[in-house]
C-alpha angles and dihedrals in degrees: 000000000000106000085230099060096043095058082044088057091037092053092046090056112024095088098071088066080075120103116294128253121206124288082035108285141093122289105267091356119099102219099216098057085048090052093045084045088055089041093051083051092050092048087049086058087060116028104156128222088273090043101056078035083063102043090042090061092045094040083051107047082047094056093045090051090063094042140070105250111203114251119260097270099007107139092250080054102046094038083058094039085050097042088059105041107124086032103124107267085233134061119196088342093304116104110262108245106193118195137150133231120222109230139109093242122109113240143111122185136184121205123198094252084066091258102153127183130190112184112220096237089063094048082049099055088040131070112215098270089048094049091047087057091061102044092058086048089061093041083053093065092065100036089055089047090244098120084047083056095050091052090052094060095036083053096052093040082061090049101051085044089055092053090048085058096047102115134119112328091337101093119132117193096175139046110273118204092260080058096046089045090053084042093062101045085052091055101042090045098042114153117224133190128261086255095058097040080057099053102038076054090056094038081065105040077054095054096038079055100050090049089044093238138149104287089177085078094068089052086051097040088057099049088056098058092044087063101057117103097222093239120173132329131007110352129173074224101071102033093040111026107219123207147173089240088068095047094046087051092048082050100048088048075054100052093046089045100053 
């Protein structure tokens, strides 16, 4: 088991090793909401493929409910369903489902039952080759196991809050909505190391080979990124840091591939 998840799981139940209050459970702690707090930490630590299969189609009919979706062939619709055409119909196994949220904000995100949204500030910022890129980036991250991952640790992080709530008549042994709703933020602005951003970049200069398409795209696509400032509110910056390292090393893989 991961060690994080195993100090997750401890915190959630070693504090029933304290001393005893009547009736058997900690003073001020109900001891069934703390046990089913430690279980849903365990179960973190081992979501398996149809799980995180599960909690990616809830986390991503929550998130379209609180966002503009473009309307079926508008010209922000058409442009995405154009830009990943030739892009496998499947992602891990789940059918890919493109749409594209209508805000200002820079981000793009991919979930492991093939949910996949591009924000229109960042198809704004892009041209097609540079957005594919993308795209491919944030498909990358599934394929690779990272978002799985991510869901892992934003699943645990709900459990050891529950247990830390478990008191008197307020014990929640499944996800509210609230909770959902943090789930999915967690999820959608995971941050993952500069490993796995490497390889997510590799995973879709691969697939952009395969399908003999532009691969430049992705090095510009990058230095654009590394150039944003972060600013307010959801940002590809701040939930996947961009640099001129990654888009040298896209260019180099270019350069030995030509």
């Amino acid at each position: 088991m991961n060690m994080k998840f195993k100090l997750l799981a401890l915190a959630a139940t070693t504090a029933l090793g304290g001393c005893g209050a009547a009736g058997g459970g900690v003073a001020g702690v109900n001891v069934d909401g703390m046990m089913a707090a430690g279980g849903t930490a365990l179960k973190a630590a081992s979501l398996s493929d149809t799980d995180v299969k599960t909690m990616s189609d809830d986390a991503c009919a929550a998130s379209d409910k609180q966002n503009k979706i473009a309307a079926p062939k508008s010209k922000y619709d058409v442009r995405l369903n154009k830009v990943v055409q030739g892009f496998s119909p499947s992602l891990n196994g789940a059918q890919t489902n493109y749409r594209v949220y209508m805000t200002k904000d820079v981000n793009a995100w991919a979930m492991s039952n093939g949910c996949i949204r591009v924000y229109s500030g960042l198809m704004d910022m892009m041209n097609d080759s540079e957005l594919r890129g993308v795209i491919g980036h944030e498909m990358g991250h599934v394929a690779l196991g990272h978002t799985k991952k991510a869901m892992q640790t934003a699943y645990a992080v709900t459990a050891a809050r529950t247990a830390a709530g478990a008191t008197g008549n307020a014990v929640v042994t499944n996800l509210s909505a609230s909770q959902l709703g943090e789930l999915t933020e967690k999820i959608i602005n995971a941050q993952f190391s500069q490993v796995q951003e490497s390889a997510a970049d590799d995973y879709s200069f691969d697939q952009l080979t395969k399908m003999n398409m532009d691969r430049k795209g992705l090095v510009t696509a990058l230095q654009k990124l590394a150039k944003l400032d972060g600013g307010a509110g959801a940002s590809m910056l701040s939930s996947h840091p961009s640099s001129t390292d990654r888009a040298q090393h896209i260019q180099q893989r270019i350069d030995q591939n030509k």
